[in-house]
CSV table of C-alpha atoms and ligand atoms in Angstrom, one decimal:
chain,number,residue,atom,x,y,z
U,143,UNK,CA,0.0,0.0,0.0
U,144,UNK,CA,1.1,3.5,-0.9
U,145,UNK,CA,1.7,6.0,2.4
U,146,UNK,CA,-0.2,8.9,2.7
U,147,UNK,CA,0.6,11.9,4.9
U,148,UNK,CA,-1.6,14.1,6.8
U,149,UNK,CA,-0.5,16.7,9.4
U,150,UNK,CA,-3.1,18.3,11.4
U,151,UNK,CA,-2.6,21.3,13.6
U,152,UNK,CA,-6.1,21.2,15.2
U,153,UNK,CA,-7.6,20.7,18.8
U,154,UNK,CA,-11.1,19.7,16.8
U,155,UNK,CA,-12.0,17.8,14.2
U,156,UNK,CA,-14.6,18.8,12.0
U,157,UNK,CA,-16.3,17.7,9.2
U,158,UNK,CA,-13.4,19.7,6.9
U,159,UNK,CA,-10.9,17.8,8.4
U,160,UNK,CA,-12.7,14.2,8.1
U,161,UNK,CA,-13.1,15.0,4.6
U,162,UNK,CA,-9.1,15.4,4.0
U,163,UNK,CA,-9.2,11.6,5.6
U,164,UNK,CA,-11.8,10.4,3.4
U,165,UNK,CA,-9.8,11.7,0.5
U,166,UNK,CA,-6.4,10.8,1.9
U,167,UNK,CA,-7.7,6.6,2.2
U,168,UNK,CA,-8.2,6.3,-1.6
U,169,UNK,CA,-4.9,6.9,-1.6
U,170,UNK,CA,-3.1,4.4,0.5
U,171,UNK,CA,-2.4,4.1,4.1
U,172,UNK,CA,-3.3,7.6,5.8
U,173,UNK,CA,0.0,8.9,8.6
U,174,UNK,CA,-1.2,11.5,10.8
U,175,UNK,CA,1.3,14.0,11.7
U,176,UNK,CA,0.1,16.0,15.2
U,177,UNK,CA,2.1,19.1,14.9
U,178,UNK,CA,4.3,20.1,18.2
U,179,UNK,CA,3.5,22.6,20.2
U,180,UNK,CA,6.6,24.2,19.8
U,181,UNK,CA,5.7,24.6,16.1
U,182,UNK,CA,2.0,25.1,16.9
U,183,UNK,CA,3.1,28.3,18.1
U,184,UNK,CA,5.2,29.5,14.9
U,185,UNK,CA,1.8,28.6,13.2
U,186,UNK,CA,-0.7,31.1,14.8
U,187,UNK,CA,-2.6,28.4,16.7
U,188,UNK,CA,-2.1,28.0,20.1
U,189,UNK,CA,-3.1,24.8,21.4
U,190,UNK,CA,-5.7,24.7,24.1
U,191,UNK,CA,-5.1,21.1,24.6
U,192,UNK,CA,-2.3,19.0,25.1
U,193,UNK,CA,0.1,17.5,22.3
U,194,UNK,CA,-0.8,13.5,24.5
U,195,UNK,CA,-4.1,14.9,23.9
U,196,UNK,CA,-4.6,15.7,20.2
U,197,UNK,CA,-2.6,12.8,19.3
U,198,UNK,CA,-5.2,10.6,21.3
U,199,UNK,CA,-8.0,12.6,19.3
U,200,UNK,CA,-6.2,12.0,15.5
U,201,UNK,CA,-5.6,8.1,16.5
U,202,UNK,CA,-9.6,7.9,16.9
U,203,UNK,CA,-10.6,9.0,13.3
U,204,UNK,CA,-11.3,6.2,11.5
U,205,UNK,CA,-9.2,4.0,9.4
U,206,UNK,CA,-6.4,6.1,10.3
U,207,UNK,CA,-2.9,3.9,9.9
U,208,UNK,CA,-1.0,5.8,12.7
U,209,UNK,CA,-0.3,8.8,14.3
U,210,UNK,CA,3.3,10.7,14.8
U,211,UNK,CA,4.6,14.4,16.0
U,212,UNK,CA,5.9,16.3,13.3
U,213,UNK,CA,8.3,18.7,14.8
U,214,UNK,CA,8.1,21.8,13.1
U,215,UNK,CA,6.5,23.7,10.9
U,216,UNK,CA,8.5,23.0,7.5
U,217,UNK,CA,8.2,18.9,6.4
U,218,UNK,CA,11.9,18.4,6.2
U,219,UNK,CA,12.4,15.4,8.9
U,220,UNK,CA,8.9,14.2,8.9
U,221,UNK,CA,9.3,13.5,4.9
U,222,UNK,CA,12.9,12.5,5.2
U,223,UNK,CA,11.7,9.7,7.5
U,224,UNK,CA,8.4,8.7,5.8
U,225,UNK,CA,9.1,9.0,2.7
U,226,UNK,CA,5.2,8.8,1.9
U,227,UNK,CA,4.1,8.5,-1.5
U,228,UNK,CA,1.4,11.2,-1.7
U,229,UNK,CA,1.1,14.4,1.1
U,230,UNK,CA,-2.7,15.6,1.5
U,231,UNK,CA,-3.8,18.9,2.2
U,232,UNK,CA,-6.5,21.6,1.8
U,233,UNK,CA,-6.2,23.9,-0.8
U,234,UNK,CA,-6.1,26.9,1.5
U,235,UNK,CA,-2.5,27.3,1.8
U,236,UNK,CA,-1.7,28.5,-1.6
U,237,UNK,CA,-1.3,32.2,-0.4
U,238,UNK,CA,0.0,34.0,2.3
U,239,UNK,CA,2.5,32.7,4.7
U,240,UNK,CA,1.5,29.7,4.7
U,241,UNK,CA,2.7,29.2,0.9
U,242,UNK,CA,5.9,29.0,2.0
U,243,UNK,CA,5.1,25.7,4.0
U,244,UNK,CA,3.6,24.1,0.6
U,245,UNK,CA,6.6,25.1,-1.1
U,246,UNK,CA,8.8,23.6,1.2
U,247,UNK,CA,6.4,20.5,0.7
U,248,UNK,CA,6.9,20.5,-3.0
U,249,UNK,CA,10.4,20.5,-3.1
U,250,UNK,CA,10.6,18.1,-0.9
U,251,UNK,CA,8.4,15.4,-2.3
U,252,UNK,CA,9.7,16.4,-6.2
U,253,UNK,CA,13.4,15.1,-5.0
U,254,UNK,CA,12.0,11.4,-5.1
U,255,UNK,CA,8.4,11.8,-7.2
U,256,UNK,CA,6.6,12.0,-4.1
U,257,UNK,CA,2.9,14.1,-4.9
U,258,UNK,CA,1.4,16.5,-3.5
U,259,UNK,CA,-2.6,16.3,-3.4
U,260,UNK,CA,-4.8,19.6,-2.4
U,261,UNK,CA,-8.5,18.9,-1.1
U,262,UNK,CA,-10.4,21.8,-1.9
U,263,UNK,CA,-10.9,23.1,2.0
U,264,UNK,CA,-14.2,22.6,3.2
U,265,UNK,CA,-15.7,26.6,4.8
U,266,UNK,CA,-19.0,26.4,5.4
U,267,UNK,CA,-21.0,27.7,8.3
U,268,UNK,CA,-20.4,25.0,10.9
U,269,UNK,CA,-17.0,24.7,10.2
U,270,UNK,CA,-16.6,28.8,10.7
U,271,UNK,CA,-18.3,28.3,13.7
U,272,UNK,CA,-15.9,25.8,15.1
U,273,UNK,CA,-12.9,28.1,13.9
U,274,UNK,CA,-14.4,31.6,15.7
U,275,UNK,CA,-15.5,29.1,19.0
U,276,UNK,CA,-11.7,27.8,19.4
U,277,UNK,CA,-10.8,31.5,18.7
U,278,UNK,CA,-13.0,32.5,21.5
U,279,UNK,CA,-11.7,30.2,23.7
U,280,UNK,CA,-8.4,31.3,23.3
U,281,UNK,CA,-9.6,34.9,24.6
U,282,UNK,CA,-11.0,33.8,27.5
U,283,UNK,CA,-9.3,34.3,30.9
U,284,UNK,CA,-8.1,31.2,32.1
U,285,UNK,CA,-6.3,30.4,28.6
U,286,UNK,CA,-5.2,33.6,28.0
U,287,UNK,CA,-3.5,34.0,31.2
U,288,UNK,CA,-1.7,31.2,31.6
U,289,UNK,CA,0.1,31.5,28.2
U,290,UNK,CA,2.9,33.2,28.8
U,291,UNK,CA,4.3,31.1,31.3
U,292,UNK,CA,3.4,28.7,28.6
U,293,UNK,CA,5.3,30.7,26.3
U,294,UNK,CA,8.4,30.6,28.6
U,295,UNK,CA,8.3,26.9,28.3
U,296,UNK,CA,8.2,26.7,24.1
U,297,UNK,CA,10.0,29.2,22.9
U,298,UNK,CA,13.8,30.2,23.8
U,299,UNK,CA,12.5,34.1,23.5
U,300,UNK,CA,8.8,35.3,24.0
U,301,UNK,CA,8.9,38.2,21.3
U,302,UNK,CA,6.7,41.0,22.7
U,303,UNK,CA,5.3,43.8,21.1
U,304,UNK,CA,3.4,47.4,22.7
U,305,UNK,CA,-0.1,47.3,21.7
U,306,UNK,CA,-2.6,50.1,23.1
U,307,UNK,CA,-6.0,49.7,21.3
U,308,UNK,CA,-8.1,47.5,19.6
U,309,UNK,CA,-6.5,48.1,16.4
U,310,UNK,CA,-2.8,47.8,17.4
U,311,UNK,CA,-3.7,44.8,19.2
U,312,UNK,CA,-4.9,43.5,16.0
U,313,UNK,CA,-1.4,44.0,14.0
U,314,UNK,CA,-0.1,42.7,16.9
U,315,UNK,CA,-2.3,39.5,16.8
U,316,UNK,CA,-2.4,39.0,13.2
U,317,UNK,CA,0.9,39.6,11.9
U,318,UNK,CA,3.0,37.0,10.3
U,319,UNK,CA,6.0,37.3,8.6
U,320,UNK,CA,7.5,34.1,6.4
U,321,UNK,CA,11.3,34.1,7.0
U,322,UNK,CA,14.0,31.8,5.3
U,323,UNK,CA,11.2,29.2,5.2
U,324,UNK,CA,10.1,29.8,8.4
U,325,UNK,CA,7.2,31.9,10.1
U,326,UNK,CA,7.9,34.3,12.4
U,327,UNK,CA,4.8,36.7,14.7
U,328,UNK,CA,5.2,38.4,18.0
U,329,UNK,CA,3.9,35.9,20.8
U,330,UNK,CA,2.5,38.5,23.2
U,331,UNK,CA,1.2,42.2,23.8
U,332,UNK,CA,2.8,44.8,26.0
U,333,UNK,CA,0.7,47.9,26.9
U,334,UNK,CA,2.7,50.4,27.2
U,335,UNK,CA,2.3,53.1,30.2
U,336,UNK,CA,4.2,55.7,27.3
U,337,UNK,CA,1.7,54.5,24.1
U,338,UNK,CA,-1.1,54.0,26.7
U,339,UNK,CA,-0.6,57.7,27.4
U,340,UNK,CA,0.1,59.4,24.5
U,341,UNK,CA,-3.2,57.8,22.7
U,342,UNK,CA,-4.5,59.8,25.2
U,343,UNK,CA,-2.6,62.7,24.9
U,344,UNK,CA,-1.2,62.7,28.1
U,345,UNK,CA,2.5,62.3,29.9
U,346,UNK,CA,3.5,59.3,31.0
U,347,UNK,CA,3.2,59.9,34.3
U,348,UNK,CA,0.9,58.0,36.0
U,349,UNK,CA,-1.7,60.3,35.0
U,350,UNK,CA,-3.9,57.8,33.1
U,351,UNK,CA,-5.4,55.9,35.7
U,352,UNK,CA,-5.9,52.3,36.1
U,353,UNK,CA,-9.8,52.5,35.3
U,354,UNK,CA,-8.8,53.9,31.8
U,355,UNK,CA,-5.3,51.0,31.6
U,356,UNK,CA,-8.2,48.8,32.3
U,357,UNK,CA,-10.3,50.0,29.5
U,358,UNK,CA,-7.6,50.0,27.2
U,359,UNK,CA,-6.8,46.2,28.2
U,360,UNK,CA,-10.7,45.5,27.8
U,361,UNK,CA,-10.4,47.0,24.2
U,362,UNK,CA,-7.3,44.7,23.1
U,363,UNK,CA,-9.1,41.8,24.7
U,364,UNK,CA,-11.9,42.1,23.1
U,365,UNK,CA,-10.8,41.2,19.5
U,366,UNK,CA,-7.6,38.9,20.5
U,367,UNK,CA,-6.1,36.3,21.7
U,368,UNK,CA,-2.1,36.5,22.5
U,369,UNK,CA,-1.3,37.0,26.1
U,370,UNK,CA,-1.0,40.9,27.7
U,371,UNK,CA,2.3,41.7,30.2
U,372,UNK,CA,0.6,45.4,31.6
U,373,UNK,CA,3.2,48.1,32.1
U,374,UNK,CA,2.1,48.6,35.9
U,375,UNK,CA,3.9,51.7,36.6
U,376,UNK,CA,4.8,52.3,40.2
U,377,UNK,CA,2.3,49.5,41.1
U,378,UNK,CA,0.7,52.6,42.8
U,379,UNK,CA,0.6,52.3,46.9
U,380,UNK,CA,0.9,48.5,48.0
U,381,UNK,CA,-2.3,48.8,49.3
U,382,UNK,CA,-3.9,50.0,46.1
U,383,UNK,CA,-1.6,47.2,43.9
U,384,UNK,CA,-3.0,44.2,45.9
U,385,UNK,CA,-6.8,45.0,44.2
U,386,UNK,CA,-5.2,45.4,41.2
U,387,UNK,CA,-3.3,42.3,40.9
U,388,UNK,CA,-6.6,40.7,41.6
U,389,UNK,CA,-8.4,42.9,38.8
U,390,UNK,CA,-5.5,41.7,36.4
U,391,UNK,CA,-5.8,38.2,36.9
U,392,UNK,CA,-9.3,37.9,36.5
U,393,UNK,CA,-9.1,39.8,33.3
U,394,UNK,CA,-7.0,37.2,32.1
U,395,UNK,CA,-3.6,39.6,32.3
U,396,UNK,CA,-0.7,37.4,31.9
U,397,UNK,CA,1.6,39.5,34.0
U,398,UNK,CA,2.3,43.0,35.3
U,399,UNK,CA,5.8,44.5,35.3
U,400,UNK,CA,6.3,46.7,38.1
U,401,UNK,CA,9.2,49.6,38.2
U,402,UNK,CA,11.0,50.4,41.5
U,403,UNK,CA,10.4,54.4,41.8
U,404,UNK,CA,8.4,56.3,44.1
U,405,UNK,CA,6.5,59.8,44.0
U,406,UNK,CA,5.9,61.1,40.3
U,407,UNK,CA,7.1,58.6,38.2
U,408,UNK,CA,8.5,59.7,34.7
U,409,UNK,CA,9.4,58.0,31.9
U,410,UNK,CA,12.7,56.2,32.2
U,411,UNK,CA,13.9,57.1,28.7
U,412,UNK,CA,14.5,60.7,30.7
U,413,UNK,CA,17.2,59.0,32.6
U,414,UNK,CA,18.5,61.4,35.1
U,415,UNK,CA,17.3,64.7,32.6
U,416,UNK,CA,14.1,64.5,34.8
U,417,UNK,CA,13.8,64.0,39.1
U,418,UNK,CA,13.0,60.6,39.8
U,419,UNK,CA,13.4,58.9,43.2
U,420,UNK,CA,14.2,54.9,43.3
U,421,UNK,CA,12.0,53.1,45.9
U,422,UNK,CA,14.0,51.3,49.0
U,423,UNK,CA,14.6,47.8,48.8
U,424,UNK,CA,12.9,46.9,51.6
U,425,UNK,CA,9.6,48.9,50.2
U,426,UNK,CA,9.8,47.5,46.8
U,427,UNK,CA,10.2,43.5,48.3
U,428,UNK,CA,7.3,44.1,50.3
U,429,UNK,CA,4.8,45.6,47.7
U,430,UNK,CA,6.0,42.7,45.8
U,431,UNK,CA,5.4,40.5,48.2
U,432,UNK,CA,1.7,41.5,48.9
U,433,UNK,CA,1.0,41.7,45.1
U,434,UNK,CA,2.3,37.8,45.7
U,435,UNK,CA,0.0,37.3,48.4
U,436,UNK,CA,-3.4,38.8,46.8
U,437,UNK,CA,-2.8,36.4,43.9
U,438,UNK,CA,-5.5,33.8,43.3
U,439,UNK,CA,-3.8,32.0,40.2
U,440,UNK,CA,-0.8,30.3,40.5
U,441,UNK,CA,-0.1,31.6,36.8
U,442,UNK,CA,0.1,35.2,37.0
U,443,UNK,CA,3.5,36.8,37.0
U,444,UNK,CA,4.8,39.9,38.7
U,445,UNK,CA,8.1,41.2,37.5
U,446,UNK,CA,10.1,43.6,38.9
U,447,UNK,CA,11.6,46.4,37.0
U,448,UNK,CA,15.6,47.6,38.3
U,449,UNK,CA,15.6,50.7,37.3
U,450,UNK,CA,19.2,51.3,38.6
U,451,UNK,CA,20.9,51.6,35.5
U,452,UNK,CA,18.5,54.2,34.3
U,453,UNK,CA,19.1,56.5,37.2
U,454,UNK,CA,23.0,55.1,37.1
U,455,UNK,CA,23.1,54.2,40.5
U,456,UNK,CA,25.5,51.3,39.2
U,457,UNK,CA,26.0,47.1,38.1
U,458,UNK,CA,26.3,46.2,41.9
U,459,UNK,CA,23.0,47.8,43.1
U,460,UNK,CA,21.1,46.5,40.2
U,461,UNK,CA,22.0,43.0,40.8
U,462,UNK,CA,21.4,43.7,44.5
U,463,UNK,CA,17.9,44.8,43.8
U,464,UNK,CA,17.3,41.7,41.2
U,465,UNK,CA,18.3,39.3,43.8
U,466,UNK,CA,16.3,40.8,46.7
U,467,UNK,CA,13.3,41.4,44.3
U,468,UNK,CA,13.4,37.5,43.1
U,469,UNK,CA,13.7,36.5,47.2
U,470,UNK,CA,10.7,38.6,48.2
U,471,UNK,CA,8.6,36.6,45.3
U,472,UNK,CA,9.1,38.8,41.8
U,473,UNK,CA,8.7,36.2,39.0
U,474,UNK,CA,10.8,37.9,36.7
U,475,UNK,CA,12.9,40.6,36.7
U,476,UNK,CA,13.2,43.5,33.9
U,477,UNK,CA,16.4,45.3,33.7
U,478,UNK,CA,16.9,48.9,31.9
U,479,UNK,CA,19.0,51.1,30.2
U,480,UNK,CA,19.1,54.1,27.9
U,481,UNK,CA,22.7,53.7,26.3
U,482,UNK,CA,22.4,53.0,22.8
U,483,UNK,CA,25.4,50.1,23.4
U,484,UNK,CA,23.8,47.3,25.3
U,485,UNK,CA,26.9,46.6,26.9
U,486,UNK,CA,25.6,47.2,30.7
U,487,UNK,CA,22.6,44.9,29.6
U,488,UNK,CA,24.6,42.1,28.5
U,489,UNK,CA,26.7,42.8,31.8
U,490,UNK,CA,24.2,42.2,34.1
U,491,UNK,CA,22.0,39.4,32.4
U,492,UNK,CA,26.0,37.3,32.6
U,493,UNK,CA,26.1,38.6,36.0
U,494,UNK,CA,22.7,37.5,37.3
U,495,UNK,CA,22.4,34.2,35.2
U,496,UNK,CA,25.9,33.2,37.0
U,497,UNK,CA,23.7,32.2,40.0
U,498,UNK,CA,20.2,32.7,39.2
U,499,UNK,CA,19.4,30.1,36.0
U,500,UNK,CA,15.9,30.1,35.8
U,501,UNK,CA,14.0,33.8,36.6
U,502,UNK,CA,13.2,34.9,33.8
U,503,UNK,CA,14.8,38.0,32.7
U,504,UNK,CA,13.0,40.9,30.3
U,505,UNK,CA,14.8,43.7,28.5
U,506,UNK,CA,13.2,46.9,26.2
U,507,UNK,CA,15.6,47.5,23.8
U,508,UNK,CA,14.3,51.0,23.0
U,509,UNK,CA,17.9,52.6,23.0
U,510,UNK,CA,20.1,49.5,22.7
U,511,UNK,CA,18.2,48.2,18.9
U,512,UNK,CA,21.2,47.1,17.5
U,513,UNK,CA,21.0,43.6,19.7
U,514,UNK,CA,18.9,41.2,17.9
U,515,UNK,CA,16.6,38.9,20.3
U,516,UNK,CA,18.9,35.5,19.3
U,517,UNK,CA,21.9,37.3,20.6
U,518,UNK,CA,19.9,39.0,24.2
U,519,UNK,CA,18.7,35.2,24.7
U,520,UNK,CA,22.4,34.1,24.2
U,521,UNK,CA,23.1,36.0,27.7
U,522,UNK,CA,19.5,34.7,29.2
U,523,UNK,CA,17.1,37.0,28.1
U,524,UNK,CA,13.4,35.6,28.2
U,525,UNK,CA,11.4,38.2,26.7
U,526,UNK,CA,12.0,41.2,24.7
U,527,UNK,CA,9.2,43.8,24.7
U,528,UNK,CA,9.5,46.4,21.2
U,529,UNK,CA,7.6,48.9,23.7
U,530,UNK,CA,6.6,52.2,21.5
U,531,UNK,CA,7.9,51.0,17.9
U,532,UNK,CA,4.0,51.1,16.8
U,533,UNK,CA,3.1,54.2,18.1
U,534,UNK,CA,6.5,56.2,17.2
U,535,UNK,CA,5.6,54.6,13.4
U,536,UNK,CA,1.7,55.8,13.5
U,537,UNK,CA,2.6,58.9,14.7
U,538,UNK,CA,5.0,60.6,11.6
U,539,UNK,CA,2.6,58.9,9.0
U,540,UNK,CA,-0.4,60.8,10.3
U,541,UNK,CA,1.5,64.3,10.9
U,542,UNK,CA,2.6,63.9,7.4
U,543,UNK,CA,-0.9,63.0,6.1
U,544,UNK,CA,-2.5,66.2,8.4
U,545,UNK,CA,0.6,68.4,6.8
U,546,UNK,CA,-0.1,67.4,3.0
U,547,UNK,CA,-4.0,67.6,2.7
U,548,UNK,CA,-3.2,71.5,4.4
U,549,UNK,CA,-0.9,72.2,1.6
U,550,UNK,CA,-2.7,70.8,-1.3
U,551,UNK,CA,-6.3,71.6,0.1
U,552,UNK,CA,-7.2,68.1,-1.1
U,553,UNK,CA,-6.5,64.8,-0.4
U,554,UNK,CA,-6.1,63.1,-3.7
U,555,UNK,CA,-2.1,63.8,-2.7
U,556,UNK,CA,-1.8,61.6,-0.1
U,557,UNK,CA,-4.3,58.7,-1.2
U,558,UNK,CA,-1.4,56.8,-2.6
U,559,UNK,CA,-0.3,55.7,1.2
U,560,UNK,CA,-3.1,55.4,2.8
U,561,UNK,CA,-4.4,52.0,3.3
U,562,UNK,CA,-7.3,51.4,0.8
U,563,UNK,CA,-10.8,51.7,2.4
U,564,UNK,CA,-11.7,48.3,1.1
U,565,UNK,CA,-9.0,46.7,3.4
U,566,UNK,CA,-9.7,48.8,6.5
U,567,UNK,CA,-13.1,47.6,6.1
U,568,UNK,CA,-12.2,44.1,5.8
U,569,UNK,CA,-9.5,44.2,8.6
U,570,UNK,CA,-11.9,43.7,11.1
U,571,UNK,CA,-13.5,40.4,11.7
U,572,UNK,CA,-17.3,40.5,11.6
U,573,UNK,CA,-19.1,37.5,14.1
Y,134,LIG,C1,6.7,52.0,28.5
Y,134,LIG,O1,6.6,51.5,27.4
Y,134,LIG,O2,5.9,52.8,29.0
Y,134,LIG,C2,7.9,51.7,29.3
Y,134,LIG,C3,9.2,51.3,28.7
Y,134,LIG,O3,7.8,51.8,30.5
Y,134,LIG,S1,10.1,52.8,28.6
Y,134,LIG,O4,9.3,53.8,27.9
Y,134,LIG,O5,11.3,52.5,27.9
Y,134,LIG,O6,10.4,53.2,30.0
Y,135,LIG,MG1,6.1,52.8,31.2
């Protein structure tokens, strides 16, 4: 009998996918691949159940021959070691970034006259419905939440990008990039206290309260699915933070980062331009600690920010603080810096990792952009947040829009960069 490969990347199956089967059997002996979850995540699904799990669930569809992990998203080992005569698959892979998985596929088989065979892919109204309730469920609190510590498990660097509305959550949510054969998104959303605020038109100084953060959150939320790490600020008074750390996790916040100033914060790219007053040691641990305390979930994450470096107060205090902040509880820490070299970075992620393996560590390379994330996760960086790139991008287009319909007292000027109202209106799913 010829072998025939399928790989599925689903937690259901639904009639689409039992009709790839039925078409796969004609052709020999069908080989389910369950896709990993460490490629899962590369391919815009994130499982809500178990990789034991959906392989149990593929081995129960009938007249299936077997069931085996395919380890990534490109077909190069699975094929290499199956060798299967035909590969089935929907037809609704033949654009976007997903084309460059069916290429891979087709050079692959064409080296030994292996064939490629595309099911037209079934999209009716059930199957939609399936799609948007998996969709849903990855919005919901409890799955939501618990992803980024997820994340930390799957991926060597949780890529992080600011996100501060509906719509920005959306390019966050939804972009996907195919790289040297391989796709590439941003696995999580930061909001920003700095993009938070100046959507607003207002300072980042703690101005914008946490009813409006909250509202902003509530926005993203509402039309995605990747997990949120809120720019806390201050935390605001210990006794205000523990309410809020409860607020957070039932919203289905991932984690809240924390910075260790006092009085009237300002932004740290300031540095010491500005006033700003570090928080004791002792303080900081124990608003850390309550913010431990208050917590219900054993899956939200409260990570303290060092902001030593910012207000140069030196290496040895900032791996003082780390230490102390990751004793009193923190479970992360966030370390600083406005130098365009990130020298002092690398420095103290070396430093810390010499005796502290596992916290993870988060950097904002704002200043220092040169680094690229594979070399910060070469000195044990865990996450890298692109805090303010969307907003700082936004915000010249539209000046320059505003500035040319002025001058030419029409807009017919400008029309050739805007987005075209046909895909604005289509950007947005409908229910
Ligand atoms: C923010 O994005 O608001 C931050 C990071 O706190 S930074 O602006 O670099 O301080
Ligand atoms: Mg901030």
């Amino acid at each position: 009998m010829a072998k025939v490969y399928v790989c599925f990347c689903t937690d259901v199956i639904h009639e689409g996918h039992l009709n790839i089967i039925e078409q796969a059997k004609k052709y020999g002996d069908v080989v389910i691949g369950a896709l990993s979850d460490e490629a899962l995540i590369k391919y815009n699904r994130f499982p809500t159940i178990p990789l034991e799990e959906r392989v149990e669930l593929y081995k129960r569809i009938d007249g299936i021959d077997s069931v085996v992990v395919q380890n990534t998203v490109m077909y190069e080992d699975v094929i290499n070691e199956l060798h299967p005569d035909y590969v089935v698959h929907g037809d609704n892979w033949k654009s976007g970034p997903e084309a460059a998985i069916r290429n891979n596929v087709i050079k692959l088989l064409s080296a030994y006259g292996g064939k490629l065979i595309e099911i037209p892919y079934t999209y009716n109204e059930k199957v939609k419905k399936i799609d948007s309730q998996l969709k849903e469920k990855l919005s919901m609190p409890e799955y939501r939440r618990r992803r980024l510590r997820q994340l930390l498990n799957l991926t060597p660097v949780v890529k992080v990008m600011e996100a501060h509305s509906g719509i920005t959550g959306l390019i966050v949510e939804k972009t996907v990039v195919e790289e040297n054969g391989e796709l590439n998104q941003f696995d999580a959303m930061w909001v920003s206290s700095l993009c938070d605020s100046t959507a607003k038109g207002k300072p980042d100084i703690e101005l914008v309260d946490m009813s409006s953060r909250l509202r902003t959150i509530d926005d993203i939320m509402e039309v995605t699915t990747k997990p949120i790490i809120l720019d806390g600020d201050t935390g605001g008074l210990t006794e205000h933070f523990v309410y809020n750390v409860r607020t957070l996790e039932r919203m289905g916040v991932s984690a809240v980062i924390i910075e260790d100033k006092t009085g009237l914060k300002k932004n740290s790219l300031f540095g010491t331009e500005v006033e700003q007053t570090q928080d004791s040691i002792e303080n900081f641990c124990e608003k850390i600690a309550a913010g431990k305390k208050a917590q219900l979930t054993d899956e939200f994450m409260i990570i303290a920010r060092i902001e030593s470096l910012i207000l140069e107060k030196g290496m040895d205090d900032a791996l003082a603080r780390a230490r102390a902040y990751v004793e009193a509880g923190a479970d992360g820490i966030m370390i600083h810096s406005r130098k365009k070299d990130p020298s002092e970075i690398l420095e103290f992620c070396d430093l810390f990792r010499s005796d502290d393996k596992d916290t993870p560590i988060v950097v904002v390379p704002s200043s220092f952009n040169t680094i690229t994330e594979a070399e910060l996760a070469s000195h044990g960086v865990s996450i890298v947040i692109y805090a303010n790139q969307l907003t700082r991008s936004a915000f010249p287009a539209m000046q320059k829009t505003a500035e040319d319909i002025l001058r030419f007292h029409r807009a017919k000027e400008v029309d050739d960069r805007l987005m075209p109202i046909k895909e604005i209106i289509t950007l947005i799913d409908e229910i």
